mmCIF file of C-alpha atoms in Angstrom:
data_model
loop_
_atom_site.group_PDB
_atom_site.id
_atom_site.type_symbol
_atom_site.label_atom_id
_atom_site.label_comp_id
_atom_site.label_asym_id
_atom_site.label_seq_id
_atom_site.Cartn_x
_atom_site.Cartn_y
_atom_site.Cartn_z
ATOM 1 C CA MET U 1 -10.001 1.145 -25.759
ATOM 2 C CA THR U 2 -8.591 -2.028 -24.093
ATOM 3 C CA ALA U 3 -10.199 -4.608 -22.475
ATOM 4 C CA ALA U 4 -8.473 -3.699 -19.075
ATOM 5 C CA ALA U 5 -10.279 -0.261 -19.078
ATOM 6 C CA ARG U 6 -14.057 -1.418 -20.071
ATOM 7 C CA THR U 7 -13.943 -4.286 -17.423
ATOM 8 C CA PRO U 8 -15.406 -2.931 -13.810
ATOM 9 C CA ILE U 9 -13.306 -3.114 -10.907
ATOM 10 C CA LEU U 10 -14.121 -5.592 -8.463
ATOM 11 C CA PRO U 11 -15.048 -4.593 -4.411
ATOM 12 C CA VAL U 12 -11.977 -6.343 -3.098
ATOM 13 C CA TYR U 13 -9.756 -3.857 -5.805
ATOM 14 C CA ARG U 14 -11.717 -0.856 -4.538
ATOM 15 C CA VAL U 15 -10.704 -2.324 -1.037
ATOM 16 C CA GLY U 16 -7.049 -2.033 -1.657
ATOM 17 C CA LEU U 17 -7.136 1.207 -3.467
ATOM 18 C CA ALA U 18 -8.878 2.711 -0.656
ATOM 19 C CA ALA U 19 -5.997 1.197 1.498
ATOM 20 C CA TRP U 20 -3.188 2.408 -1.143
ATOM 21 C CA ALA U 21 -4.201 5.754 -0.599
ATOM 22 C CA LEU U 22 -4.885 5.804 3.463
ATOM 23 C CA LEU U 23 -1.323 4.201 3.448
ATOM 24 C CA VAL U 24 -0.637 7.457 1.395
ATOM 25 C CA VAL U 25 -2.237 9.936 3.648
ATOM 26 C CA LEU U 26 -0.711 8.308 6.419
ATOM 27 C CA GLN U 27 2.629 8.743 5.529
ATOM 28 C CA LEU U 28 2.021 12.443 5.262
ATOM 29 C CA VAL U 29 0.069 12.543 8.234
ATOM 30 C CA TRP U 30 3.050 10.972 9.998
ATOM 31 C CA HIS U 31 5.851 12.066 8.951
ATOM 32 C CA ALA U 32 4.560 15.876 8.087
ATOM 33 C CA TRP U 33 2.361 16.329 10.637
ATOM 34 C CA LEU U 34 2.223 14.175 14.336
ATOM 35 C CA VAL U 35 5.860 12.738 14.451
ATOM 36 C CA PRO U 36 8.085 15.229 12.423
ATOM 37 C CA PRO U 37 11.588 13.354 11.715
ATOM 38 C CA GLN U 38 14.324 14.414 14.264
ATOM 39 C CA SER U 39 17.586 14.364 12.307
ATOM 40 C CA LEU U 40 16.537 14.912 8.447
ATOM 41 C CA PRO U 41 14.449 17.415 6.954
ATOM 42 C CA ALA U 42 10.801 16.481 6.855
ATOM 43 C CA TRP U 43 10.870 17.039 2.813
ATOM 44 C CA LEU U 44 13.259 14.380 2.682
ATOM 45 C CA VAL U 45 11.121 11.485 4.553
ATOM 46 C CA LEU U 46 8.363 12.643 3.049
ATOM 47 C CA ALA U 47 10.149 11.694 -0.454
ATOM 48 C CA ILE U 48 11.543 8.604 1.037
ATOM 49 C CA THR U 49 7.831 7.143 2.424
ATOM 50 C CA VAL U 50 5.450 9.169 -0.222
ATOM 51 C CA ILE U 51 7.161 8.979 -3.560
ATOM 52 C CA PRO U 52 7.463 4.992 -4.085
ATOM 53 C CA LEU U 53 3.376 4.830 -2.901
ATOM 54 C CA LEU U 54 2.695 7.531 -5.915
ATOM 55 C CA LEU U 55 4.956 5.783 -8.522
ATOM 56 C CA PRO U 56 2.453 2.852 -9.460
ATOM 57 C CA LEU U 57 -0.103 5.463 -10.266
ATOM 58 C CA LEU U 58 1.810 5.115 -13.777
ATOM 59 C CA ALA U 59 -0.016 1.640 -14.026
ATOM 60 C CA ILE U 60 -3.511 2.998 -13.254
ATOM 61 C CA ARG U 61 -5.153 1.854 -16.319
ATOM 62 C CA ASP U 62 -5.125 -1.607 -15.215
ATOM 63 C CA VAL U 63 -5.769 -1.562 -11.371
ATOM 64 C CA ARG U 64 -4.583 -5.485 -11.027
ATOM 65 C CA ARG U 65 -1.163 -3.869 -12.415
ATOM 66 C CA ALA U 66 -1.002 -0.899 -10.170
ATOM 67 C CA LEU U 67 -2.253 -3.064 -6.934
ATOM 68 C CA LEU U 68 0.552 -5.459 -7.774
ATOM 69 C CA TRP U 69 3.366 -2.983 -7.850
ATOM 70 C CA VAL U 70 2.110 -1.022 -4.555
ATOM 71 C CA GLY U 71 1.570 -4.646 -3.113
ATOM 72 C CA ILE U 72 5.121 -5.564 -3.519
ATOM 73 C CA LEU U 73 6.152 -1.864 -2.319
ATOM 74 C CA SER U 74 4.281 -2.274 0.619
ATOM 75 C CA LEU U 75 6.119 -5.391 2.243
ATOM 76 C CA PHE U 76 8.512 -2.357 2.894
ATOM 77 C CA TYR U 77 5.927 -0.277 4.676
ATOM 78 C CA PHE U 78 5.062 -3.422 6.212
ATOM 79 C CA CYS U 79 8.380 -4.012 8.058
ATOM 80 C CA HIS U 80 8.719 -0.114 8.800
ATOM 81 C CA GLY U 81 5.388 -0.328 10.681
ATOM 82 C CA VAL U 82 6.382 -3.654 12.751
ATOM 83 C CA SER U 83 9.785 -1.980 14.085
ATOM 84 C CA GLU U 84 8.339 1.503 14.515
ATOM 85 C CA ALA U 85 5.811 -0.956 16.391
ATOM 86 C CA TRP U 86 8.264 -2.646 18.581
ATOM 87 C CA SER U 87 10.763 0.164 18.970
ATOM 88 C CA SER U 88 8.524 3.782 19.285
ATOM 89 C CA ALA U 89 5.921 3.652 21.968
ATOM 90 C CA GLY U 90 4.806 7.102 20.947
ATOM 91 C CA ALA U 91 4.647 6.295 17.059
ATOM 92 C CA ARG U 92 3.133 2.728 17.770
ATOM 93 C CA TRP U 93 -0.641 3.381 17.069
ATOM 94 C CA LEU U 94 0.639 5.111 13.291
ATOM 95 C CA ALA U 95 2.109 2.160 13.234
ATOM 96 C CA ILE U 96 -0.115 -0.143 13.974
ATOM 97 C CA ALA U 97 -2.445 1.757 11.023
ATOM 98 C CA GLU U 98 0.476 1.479 8.981
ATOM 99 C CA ILE U 99 0.701 -2.697 9.464
ATOM 100 C CA VAL U 100 -3.374 -2.949 8.946
ATOM 101 C CA LEU U 101 -3.295 -1.188 5.697
ATOM 102 C CA THR U 102 -0.712 -2.673 4.279
ATOM 103 C CA VAL U 103 -1.798 -6.246 5.490
ATOM 104 C CA LEU U 104 -5.451 -5.420 3.919
ATOM 105 C CA LEU U 105 -3.939 -4.016 0.696
ATOM 106 C CA ILE U 106 -1.947 -7.585 -0.097
ATOM 107 C CA ALA U 107 -4.843 -9.553 0.834
ATOM 108 C CA ALA U 108 -7.610 -7.119 -1.309
ATOM 109 C CA LEU U 109 -4.537 -7.855 -3.782
ATOM 110 C CA GLY U 110 -4.566 -11.758 -2.936
ATOM 111 C CA ALA U 111 -8.253 -12.116 -2.799
ATOM 112 C CA GLY U 112 -8.705 -10.838 -6.146
ATOM 113 C CA VAL U 113 -6.938 -13.244 -8.203
ATOM 114 C CA LYS U 114 -8.770 -16.266 -9.608
ATOM 115 C CA ARG U 115 -7.265 -19.630 -9.307
ATOM 116 C CA LYS U 116 -6.852 -21.517 -12.345
ATOM 117 C CA PRO U 117 -8.343 -25.071 -11.848
ATOM 118 C CA ARG U 118 -6.334 -28.209 -11.649
ATOM 119 C CA SER U 119 -6.621 -31.130 -13.483
ATOM 120 C CA GLY U 120 -7.962 -33.389 -10.621
ATOM 121 C CA ASP U 121 -10.025 -30.442 -8.942
ATOM 122 C CA THR U 122 -14.253 -30.565 -9.818
ATOM 123 C CA VAL U 123 -15.958 -27.826 -10.557
#
C-alpha cells in the first residue's frame, strides 16, 4: 500500500470531490434532459462534456493528483459557464451552477495545498 492510499482524505478534498461529482451530474442533466442540443446529436455533446471529467478517475488513487487534473480541466467548464451565462437566458441558472461548481473545485484544490515556509517566515 502506498503512502497516498493510507493517508486520510482531507475535508477540503472531500468538498472538491463532491464538486467534481456534481459537475458531472450537471453536465448530464443539462445536456441530456433540461436543454438538449439543437444542432448536434445528444450523445456527441455528452461525450464532449462528460468524458473529459471522467478521465481523472484514472488517477483517483492519489486524490490530490486526480483533483489537480480535474481542476485544470474545470477551467474549460468555467469558460463555458461564463459564455453560456452571458449569451443564453434560458440556461443561465445552469451556467451559474457550472461556474459555482468550478470555482468551488479550484478553491478546494488550492486550500489543500500546503505552503512551504520561506526562510524569513516565523513559525
